[in-house]
XYZ file of C-alpha atoms in Angstrom:
220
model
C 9.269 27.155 -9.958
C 10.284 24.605 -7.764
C 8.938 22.714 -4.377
C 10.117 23.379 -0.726
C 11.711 20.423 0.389
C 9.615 17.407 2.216
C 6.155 19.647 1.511
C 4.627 16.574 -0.274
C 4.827 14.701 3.267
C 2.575 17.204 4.727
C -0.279 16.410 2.513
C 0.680 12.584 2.519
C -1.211 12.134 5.794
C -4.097 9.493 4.337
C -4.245 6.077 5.648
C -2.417 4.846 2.279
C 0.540 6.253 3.859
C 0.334 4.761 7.494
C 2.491 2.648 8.832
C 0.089 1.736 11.523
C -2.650 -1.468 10.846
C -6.241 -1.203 10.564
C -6.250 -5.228 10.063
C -4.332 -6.446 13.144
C -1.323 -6.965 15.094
C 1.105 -8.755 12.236
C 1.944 -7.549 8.839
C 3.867 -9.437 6.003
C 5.696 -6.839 4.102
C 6.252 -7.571 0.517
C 6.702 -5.387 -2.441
C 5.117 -5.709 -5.679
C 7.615 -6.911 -7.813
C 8.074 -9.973 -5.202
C 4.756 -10.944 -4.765
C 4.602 -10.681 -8.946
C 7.558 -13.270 -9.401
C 5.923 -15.447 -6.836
C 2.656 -15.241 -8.302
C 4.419 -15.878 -11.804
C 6.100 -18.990 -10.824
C 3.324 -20.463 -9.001
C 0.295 -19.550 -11.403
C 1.999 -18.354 -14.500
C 4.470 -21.234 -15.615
C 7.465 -17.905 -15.222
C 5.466 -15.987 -17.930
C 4.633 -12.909 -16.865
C 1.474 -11.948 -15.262
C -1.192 -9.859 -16.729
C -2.492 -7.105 -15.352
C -6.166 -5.595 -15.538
C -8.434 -2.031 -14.779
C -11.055 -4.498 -12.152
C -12.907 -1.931 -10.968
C -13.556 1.725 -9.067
C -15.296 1.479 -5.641
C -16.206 4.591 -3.502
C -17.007 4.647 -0.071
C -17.813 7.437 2.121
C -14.499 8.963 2.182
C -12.424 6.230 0.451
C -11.779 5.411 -3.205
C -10.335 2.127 -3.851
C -8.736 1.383 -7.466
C -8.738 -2.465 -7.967
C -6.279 -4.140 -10.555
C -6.707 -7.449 -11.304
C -3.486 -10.276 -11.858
C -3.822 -13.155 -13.638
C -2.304 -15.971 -15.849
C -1.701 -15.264 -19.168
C -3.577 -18.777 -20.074
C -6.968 -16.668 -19.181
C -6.657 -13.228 -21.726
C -9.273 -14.495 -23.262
C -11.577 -14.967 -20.621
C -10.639 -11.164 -19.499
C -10.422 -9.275 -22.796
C -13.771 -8.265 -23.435
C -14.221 -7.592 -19.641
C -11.910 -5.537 -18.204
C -8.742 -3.184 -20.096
C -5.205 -4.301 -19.413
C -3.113 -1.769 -17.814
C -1.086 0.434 -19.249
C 2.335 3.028 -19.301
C -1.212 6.034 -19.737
C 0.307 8.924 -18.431
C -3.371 10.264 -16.754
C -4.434 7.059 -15.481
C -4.961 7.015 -11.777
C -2.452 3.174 -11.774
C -0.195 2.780 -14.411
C 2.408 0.010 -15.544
C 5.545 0.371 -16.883
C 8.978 -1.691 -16.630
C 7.790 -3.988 -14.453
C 6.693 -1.792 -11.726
C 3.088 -0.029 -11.039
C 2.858 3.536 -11.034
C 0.380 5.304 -8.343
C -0.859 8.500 -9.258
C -2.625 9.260 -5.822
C -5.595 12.297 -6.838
C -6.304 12.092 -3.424
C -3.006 11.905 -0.716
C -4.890 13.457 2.426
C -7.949 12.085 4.879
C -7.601 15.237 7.236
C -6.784 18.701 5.111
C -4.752 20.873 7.282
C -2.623 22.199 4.883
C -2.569 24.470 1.401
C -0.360 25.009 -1.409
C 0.772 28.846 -1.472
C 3.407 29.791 -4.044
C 6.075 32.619 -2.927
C 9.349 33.740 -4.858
C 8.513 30.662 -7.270
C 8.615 27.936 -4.652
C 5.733 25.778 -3.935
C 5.285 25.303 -0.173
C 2.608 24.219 2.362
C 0.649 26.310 4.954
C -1.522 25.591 7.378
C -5.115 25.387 6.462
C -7.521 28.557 8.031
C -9.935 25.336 8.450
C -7.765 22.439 8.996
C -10.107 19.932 9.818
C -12.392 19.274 6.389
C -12.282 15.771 5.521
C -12.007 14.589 2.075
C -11.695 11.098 0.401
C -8.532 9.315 -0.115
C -7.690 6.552 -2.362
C -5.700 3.467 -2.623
C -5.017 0.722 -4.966
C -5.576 -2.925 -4.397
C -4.292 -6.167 -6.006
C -6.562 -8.734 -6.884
C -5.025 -12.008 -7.995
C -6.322 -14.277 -9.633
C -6.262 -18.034 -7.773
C -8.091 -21.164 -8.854
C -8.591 -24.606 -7.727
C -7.877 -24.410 -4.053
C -4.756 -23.282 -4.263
C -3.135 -20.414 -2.497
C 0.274 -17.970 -3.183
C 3.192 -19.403 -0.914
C 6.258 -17.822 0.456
C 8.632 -20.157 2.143
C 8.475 -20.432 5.931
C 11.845 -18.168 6.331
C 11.461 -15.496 3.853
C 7.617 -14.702 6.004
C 9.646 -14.758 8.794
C 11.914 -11.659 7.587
C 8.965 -10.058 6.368
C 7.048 -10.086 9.447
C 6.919 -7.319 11.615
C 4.074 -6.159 15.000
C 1.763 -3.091 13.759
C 0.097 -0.748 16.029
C -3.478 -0.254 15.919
C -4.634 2.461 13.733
C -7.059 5.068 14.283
C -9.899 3.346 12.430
C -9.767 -0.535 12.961
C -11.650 -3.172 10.801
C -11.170 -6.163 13.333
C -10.862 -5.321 17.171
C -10.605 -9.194 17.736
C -7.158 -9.142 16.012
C -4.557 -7.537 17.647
C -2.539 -9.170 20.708
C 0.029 -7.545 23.004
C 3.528 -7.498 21.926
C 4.035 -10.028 24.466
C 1.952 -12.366 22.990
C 2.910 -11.881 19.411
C 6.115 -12.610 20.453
C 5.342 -16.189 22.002
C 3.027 -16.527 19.340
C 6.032 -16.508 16.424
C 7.975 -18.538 18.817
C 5.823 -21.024 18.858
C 4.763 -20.912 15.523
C 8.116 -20.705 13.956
C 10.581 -22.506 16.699
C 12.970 -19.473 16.767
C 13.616 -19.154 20.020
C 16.014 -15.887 19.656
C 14.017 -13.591 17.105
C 12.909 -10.795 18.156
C 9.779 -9.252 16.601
C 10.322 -6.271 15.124
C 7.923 -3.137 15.952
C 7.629 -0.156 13.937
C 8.605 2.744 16.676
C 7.849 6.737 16.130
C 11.011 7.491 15.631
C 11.352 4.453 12.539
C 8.038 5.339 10.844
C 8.973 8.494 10.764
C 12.479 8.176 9.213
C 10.493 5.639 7.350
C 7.881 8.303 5.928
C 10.938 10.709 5.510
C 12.540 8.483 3.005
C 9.207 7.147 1.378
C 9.000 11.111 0.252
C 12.187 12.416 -0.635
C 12.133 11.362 -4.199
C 8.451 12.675 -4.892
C 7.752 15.220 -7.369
C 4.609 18.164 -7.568
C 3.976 17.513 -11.626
């Protein structure tokens, strides 16, 4: 049995999977594995992190998994606390080889779509009801700071990282996203580069975007 090509994309349609902001206008894109080896140098004396099960929180129709990072110089204040995690092939966030592993149990916000299986191949239909809503879950990265002090990324590398969002459906602050115009000037001013151009996620580049986030995904 095998999968119809892309059908994974279909049911991928959660806000997890957005390119759009529900935060504001400006996004700093990092992965993992950067923010890590910042947060290793800065907080871990090059050592590497340690990484913790923080906690489960449900909402209405969300389900956020929490994982906390910290120094190795606080294990013991953790151990007893929270479990460290692990390369568990059924937990919801896993770790292995430097790089987390997200099991998503819950990939849509909108169902519109079910799995039928014809002439062994898995492939996805249009729902009979297509609008039930079910929860969808994330995962979230909690590290661990102390003293004042804050994670820092060098003025330049922020700057290649930074990119204008659109507004999502659902927005948390209304107060925080400016015209492109104006987030323009704004990095202009703030960074004295008076030739970049802020970049802006179009339709056309979220969706090859989403089209190559998928094409390596599995049904297991």
């Amino acid at each position: 049995m095998h999968a119809e090509p892309g059908f994974l994309k279909k049911f991928a349609s959660s806000p997890a999977f957005s390119e759009k902001s529900r935060y504001g206008s400006y996004r700093f894109t990092f992965t993992v594995q950067e923010v890590l080896k910042a947060y290793s140098k800065q907080f871990c004396s090059g050592e590497q992190p340690r990484m913790r099960v923080l906690r489960t929180s449900l909402y209405r129709q969300e389900v956020m998994y929490a994982v906390l990072v910290h120094s190795p110089d606080h294990k013991e204040r953790f151990k007893d606390s929270y479990p460290e995690v692990s390369d568990d092939p059924d937990a919801v966030c896993a770790y292995r080889d430097g790089h987390f592993i997200w099991r998503p149990q819950a990939m849509c916000e909108t169902h519109r779509y079910k799995l039928t299986v014809n002439d062994h191949v898995v492939k996805a239909e249009k729902a009979t009801k297509p609008h039930q809503w079910y929860v969808w879950d994330h995962i979230t990265i909690a590290l661990l700071v102390e003293d004042g002090k804050v994670l820092k990324f060098g003025s330049d590398d922020l700057l290649k990282k930074l990119t204008f969002c659109k507004k999502d459906q659902v927005i948390v602050a209304p107060r925080c996203y400016d015209s492109r115009d104006l987030a323009q000037n704004l990095v202009k001013r703030l960074w004295g580069k008076r030739t970049f151009e802020l970049k802006e996620e179009s339709s056309s580049v979220e969706e090859s975007a989403l089209e190559e986030r998928f094409e390596d995904l599995s049904l297991r």
